[in-house]
């Protein structure tokens, strides 16, 4: 996986916040990803916007759903655990976001959240905590 940050990996917190606000209107990452898809989409790569200032490039199939293969293999082992319900919490669950694939995967129960407070509220509701 390659992580690309148009503002730079060494951006200060102030610069990160300023870029995030600018990117919401200017769509820098979205436009960058669209050009890369046009030029390199035929190479079997996925381009996924995530976090505050960056996007990821990785081989198709190597998204967050990759971990589910390990759980399925674990379940096949003697005394392995087969999980009936797998909950996923993510903030970039829209198409093109780095949580989209696992959020939409039929093997998971996806929850779109804005932050830790949302996650806690859903956990309390779902699990009666």
PDB file of C-alpha atoms in Angstrom:
ATOM      1  CA  UNK A   1       0.000   0.000   0.000  1.00  0.00           C
ATOM      2  CA  UNK A   2       1.080   3.537  -0.720  1.00  0.00           C
ATOM      3  CA  UNK A   3      -0.333   6.448   1.253  1.00  0.00           C
ATOM      4  CA  UNK A   4      -0.331   9.768  -0.609  1.00  0.00           C
ATOM      5  CA  UNK A   5      -0.813  13.079   1.168  1.00  0.00           C
ATOM      6  CA  UNK A   6      -1.097  16.146  -1.083  1.00  0.00           C
ATOM      7  CA  UNK A   7      -0.326  18.454   1.848  1.00  0.00           C
ATOM      8  CA  UNK A   8       2.624  16.300   2.988  1.00  0.00           C
ATOM      9  CA  UNK A   9       3.097  13.739   5.742  1.00  0.00           C
ATOM     10  CA  UNK A  10       4.970  16.239   7.920  1.00  0.00           C
ATOM     11  CA  UNK A  11       2.152  18.793   8.012  1.00  0.00           C
ATOM     12  CA  UNK A  12       1.543  20.374  11.389  1.00  0.00           C
ATOM     13  CA  UNK A  13      -1.842  19.962  13.069  1.00  0.00           C
ATOM     14  CA  UNK A  14      -2.734  23.488  11.957  1.00  0.00           C
ATOM     15  CA  UNK A  15      -1.771  22.685   8.343  1.00  0.00           C
ATOM     16  CA  UNK A  16      -3.700  19.403   8.469  1.00  0.00           C
ATOM     17  CA  UNK A  17      -6.829  21.166   9.697  1.00  0.00           C
ATOM     18  CA  UNK A  18      -6.476  23.928   7.098  1.00  0.00           C
ATOM     19  CA  UNK A  19      -5.992  21.382   4.304  1.00  0.00           C
ATOM     20  CA  UNK A  20      -8.978  19.353   5.462  1.00  0.00           C
ATOM     21  CA  UNK A  21     -11.200  22.452   5.348  1.00  0.00           C
ATOM     22  CA  UNK A  22      -9.821  23.454   1.934  1.00  0.00           C
ATOM     23  CA  UNK A  23     -10.204  19.916   0.568  1.00  0.00           C
ATOM     24  CA  UNK A  24     -13.896  19.811   1.512  1.00  0.00           C
ATOM     25  CA  UNK A  25     -14.558  22.582  -1.010  1.00  0.00           C
ATOM     26  CA  UNK A  26     -11.737  22.153  -3.549  1.00  0.00           C
ATOM     27  CA  UNK A  27     -11.918  18.326  -3.606  1.00  0.00           C
ATOM     28  CA  UNK A  28      -8.140  18.050  -4.058  1.00  0.00           C
ATOM     29  CA  UNK A  29      -7.945  14.387  -3.095  1.00  0.00           C
ATOM     30  CA  UNK A  30     -11.077  13.443  -5.021  1.00  0.00           C
ATOM     31  CA  UNK A  31      -9.722  15.048  -8.216  1.00  0.00           C
ATOM     32  CA  UNK A  32      -6.267  13.550  -7.659  1.00  0.00           C
ATOM     33  CA  UNK A  33      -7.785  10.073  -7.277  1.00  0.00           C
ATOM     34  CA  UNK A  34      -9.908  10.480 -10.423  1.00  0.00           C
ATOM     35  CA  UNK A  35      -6.816  11.318 -12.513  1.00  0.00           C
ATOM     36  CA  UNK A  36      -4.908   8.365 -11.068  1.00  0.00           C
ATOM     37  CA  UNK A  37      -7.845   6.044 -11.823  1.00  0.00           C
ATOM     38  CA  UNK A  38      -7.877   7.258 -15.436  1.00  0.00           C
ATOM     39  CA  UNK A  39      -4.121   6.780 -15.849  1.00  0.00           C
ATOM     40  CA  UNK A  40      -3.541   3.635 -13.776  1.00  0.00           C
ATOM     41  CA  UNK A  41      -6.938   1.994 -13.192  1.00  0.00           C
ATOM     42  CA  UNK A  42      -6.077  -0.778 -15.657  1.00  0.00           C
ATOM     43  CA  UNK A  43      -3.298  -2.002 -13.331  1.00  0.00           C
ATOM     44  CA  UNK A  44      -5.665  -3.580 -10.800  1.00  0.00           C
ATOM     45  CA  UNK A  45      -5.256  -0.837  -8.219  1.00  0.00           C
ATOM     46  CA  UNK A  46      -7.772   0.631  -5.809  1.00  0.00           C
ATOM     47  CA  UNK A  47      -7.626   4.296  -4.813  1.00  0.00           C
ATOM     48  CA  UNK A  48      -9.289   5.055  -1.509  1.00  0.00           C
ATOM     49  CA  UNK A  49      -9.708   8.401   0.262  1.00  0.00           C
ATOM     50  CA  UNK A  50      -9.346   8.175   4.007  1.00  0.00           C
ATOM     51  CA  UNK A  51      -8.330  10.114   7.039  1.00  0.00           C
ATOM     52  CA  UNK A  52      -7.892  13.833   7.148  1.00  0.00           C
ATOM     53  CA  UNK A  53      -5.231  14.553   4.533  1.00  0.00           C
ATOM     54  CA  UNK A  54      -4.455  11.509   2.420  1.00  0.00           C
ATOM     55  CA  UNK A  55      -5.554   8.652   0.215  1.00  0.00           C
ATOM     56  CA  UNK A  56      -4.332   5.088  -0.222  1.00  0.00           C
ATOM     57  CA  UNK A  57      -3.327   3.143  -3.323  1.00  0.00           C
ATOM     58  CA  UNK A  58      -3.236  -0.643  -3.088  1.00  0.00           C
ATOM     59  CA  UNK A  59      -3.840  -3.793  -5.138  1.00  0.00           C
ATOM     60  CA  UNK A  60      -7.550  -4.462  -5.598  1.00  0.00           C
ATOM     61  CA  UNK A  61      -8.702  -6.853  -2.884  1.00  0.00           C
ATOM     62  CA  UNK A  62      -6.176  -5.588  -0.342  1.00  0.00           C
ATOM     63  CA  UNK A  63      -8.637  -3.247   1.318  1.00  0.00           C
ATOM     64  CA  UNK A  64      -9.918  -3.676   4.871  1.00  0.00           C
ATOM     65  CA  UNK A  65     -11.926  -6.753   3.832  1.00  0.00           C
ATOM     66  CA  UNK A  66      -8.624  -8.618   3.520  1.00  0.00           C
ATOM     67  CA  UNK A  67      -8.715  -9.351   7.258  1.00  0.00           C
ATOM     68  CA  UNK A  68     -11.980 -11.265   6.841  1.00  0.00           C
ATOM     69  CA  UNK A  69     -10.122 -13.983   4.912  1.00  0.00           C
ATOM     70  CA  UNK A  70      -8.037 -14.643   8.009  1.00  0.00           C
ATOM     71  CA  UNK A  71     -11.145 -14.968  10.166  1.00  0.00           C
ATOM     72  CA  UNK A  72     -12.682 -17.401   7.690  1.00  0.00           C
ATOM     73  CA  UNK A  73      -9.481 -19.477   7.643  1.00  0.00           C
ATOM     74  CA  UNK A  74      -9.318 -19.454  11.440  1.00  0.00           C
ATOM     75  CA  UNK A  75     -12.868 -20.839  11.598  1.00  0.00           C
ATOM     76  CA  UNK A  76     -11.831 -23.841   9.478  1.00  0.00           C
ATOM     77  CA  UNK A  77      -9.102 -24.924  11.909  1.00  0.00           C
ATOM     78  CA  UNK A  78      -9.757 -27.542  14.587  1.00  0.00           C
ATOM     79  CA  UNK A  79     -11.290 -25.679  17.534  1.00  0.00           C
ATOM     80  CA  UNK A  80     -11.325 -22.525  15.409  1.00  0.00           C
ATOM     81  CA  UNK A  81     -13.774 -19.756  16.093  1.00  0.00           C
ATOM     82  CA  UNK A  82     -16.520 -18.986  13.583  1.00  0.00           C
ATOM     83  CA  UNK A  83     -17.808 -15.484  14.170  1.00  0.00           C
ATOM     84  CA  UNK A  84     -21.525 -15.103  13.507  1.00  0.00           C
ATOM     85  CA  UNK A  85     -21.552 -11.308  13.621  1.00  0.00           C
ATOM     86  CA  UNK A  86     -18.699  -8.973  12.781  1.00  0.00           C
ATOM     87  CA  UNK A  87     -19.382  -5.306  13.452  1.00  0.00           C
ATOM     88  CA  UNK A  88     -17.342  -2.667  11.648  1.00  0.00           C
ATOM     89  CA  UNK A  89     -17.255   1.006  12.637  1.00  0.00           C
ATOM     90  CA  UNK A  90     -15.852   3.550  10.206  1.00  0.00           C
ATOM     91  CA  UNK A  91     -16.031   7.203   9.276  1.00  0.00           C
ATOM     92  CA  UNK A  92     -15.189   6.991   5.550  1.00  0.00           C
ATOM     93  CA  UNK A  93     -17.964   4.591   4.539  1.00  0.00           C
ATOM     94  CA  UNK A  94     -19.156   6.341   1.364  1.00  0.00           C
ATOM     95  CA  UNK A  95     -18.040   4.984  -2.021  1.00  0.00           C
ATOM     96  CA  UNK A  96     -14.399   5.947  -2.509  1.00  0.00           C
ATOM     97  CA  UNK A  97     -13.698   6.087   1.236  1.00  0.00           C
ATOM     98  CA  UNK A  98     -11.185   3.741   2.817  1.00  0.00           C
ATOM     99  CA  UNK A  99     -13.898   2.079   4.940  1.00  0.00           C
ATOM    100  CA  UNK A 100     -16.387   1.567   2.095  1.00  0.00           C
ATOM    101  CA  UNK A 101     -15.533  -2.015   1.079  1.00  0.00           C
ATOM    102  CA  UNK A 102     -15.669  -3.527   4.557  1.00  0.00           C
ATOM    103  CA  UNK A 103     -18.664  -1.384   5.547  1.00  0.00           C
ATOM    104  CA  UNK A 104     -20.632  -2.725   2.553  1.00  0.00           C
ATOM    105  CA  UNK A 105     -19.324  -6.302   2.766  1.00  0.00           C
ATOM    106  CA  UNK A 106     -22.142  -8.805   3.455  1.00  0.00           C
ATOM    107  CA  UNK A 107     -19.925 -10.546   6.040  1.00  0.00           C
ATOM    108  CA  UNK A 108     -20.023  -7.483   8.299  1.00  0.00           C
ATOM    109  CA  UNK A 109     -22.566  -5.311  10.012  1.00  0.00           C
ATOM    110  CA  UNK A 110     -21.414  -1.831   9.079  1.00  0.00           C
ATOM    111  CA  UNK A 111     -21.837   1.254  11.225  1.00  0.00           C
ATOM    112  CA  UNK A 112     -21.006   4.699   9.860  1.00  0.00           C
ATOM    113  CA  UNK A 113     -19.738   6.999  12.605  1.00  0.00           C
ATOM    114  CA  UNK A 114     -18.349  10.514  12.898  1.00  0.00           C
ATOM    115  CA  UNK A 115     -16.164   9.867  15.925  1.00  0.00           C
ATOM    116  CA  UNK A 116     -15.603   7.890  19.122  1.00  0.00           C
ATOM    117  CA  UNK A 117     -18.782   9.253  20.688  1.00  0.00           C
ATOM    118  CA  UNK A 118     -20.894   7.768  17.874  1.00  0.00           C
ATOM    119  CA  UNK A 119     -19.088   4.456  18.241  1.00  0.00           C
ATOM    120  CA  UNK A 120     -19.758   4.343  21.987  1.00  0.00           C
ATOM    121  CA  UNK A 121     -23.434   5.223  21.524  1.00  0.00           C
ATOM    122  CA  UNK A 122     -23.916   2.441  18.957  1.00  0.00           C
ATOM    123  CA  UNK A 123     -22.022  -0.085  21.090  1.00  0.00           C
ATOM    124  CA  UNK A 124     -24.226   0.747  24.070  1.00  0.00           C
ATOM    125  CA  UNK A 125     -27.367   0.402  21.969  1.00  0.00           C
ATOM    126  CA  UNK A 126     -26.409  -2.791  20.117  1.00  0.00           C
ATOM    127  CA  UNK A 127     -24.930  -4.628  23.094  1.00  0.00           C
ATOM    128  CA  UNK A 128     -27.136  -3.177  25.823  1.00  0.00           C
ATOM    129  CA  UNK A 129     -24.255  -1.649  27.736  1.00  0.00           C
TER     130      UNK A 129
END
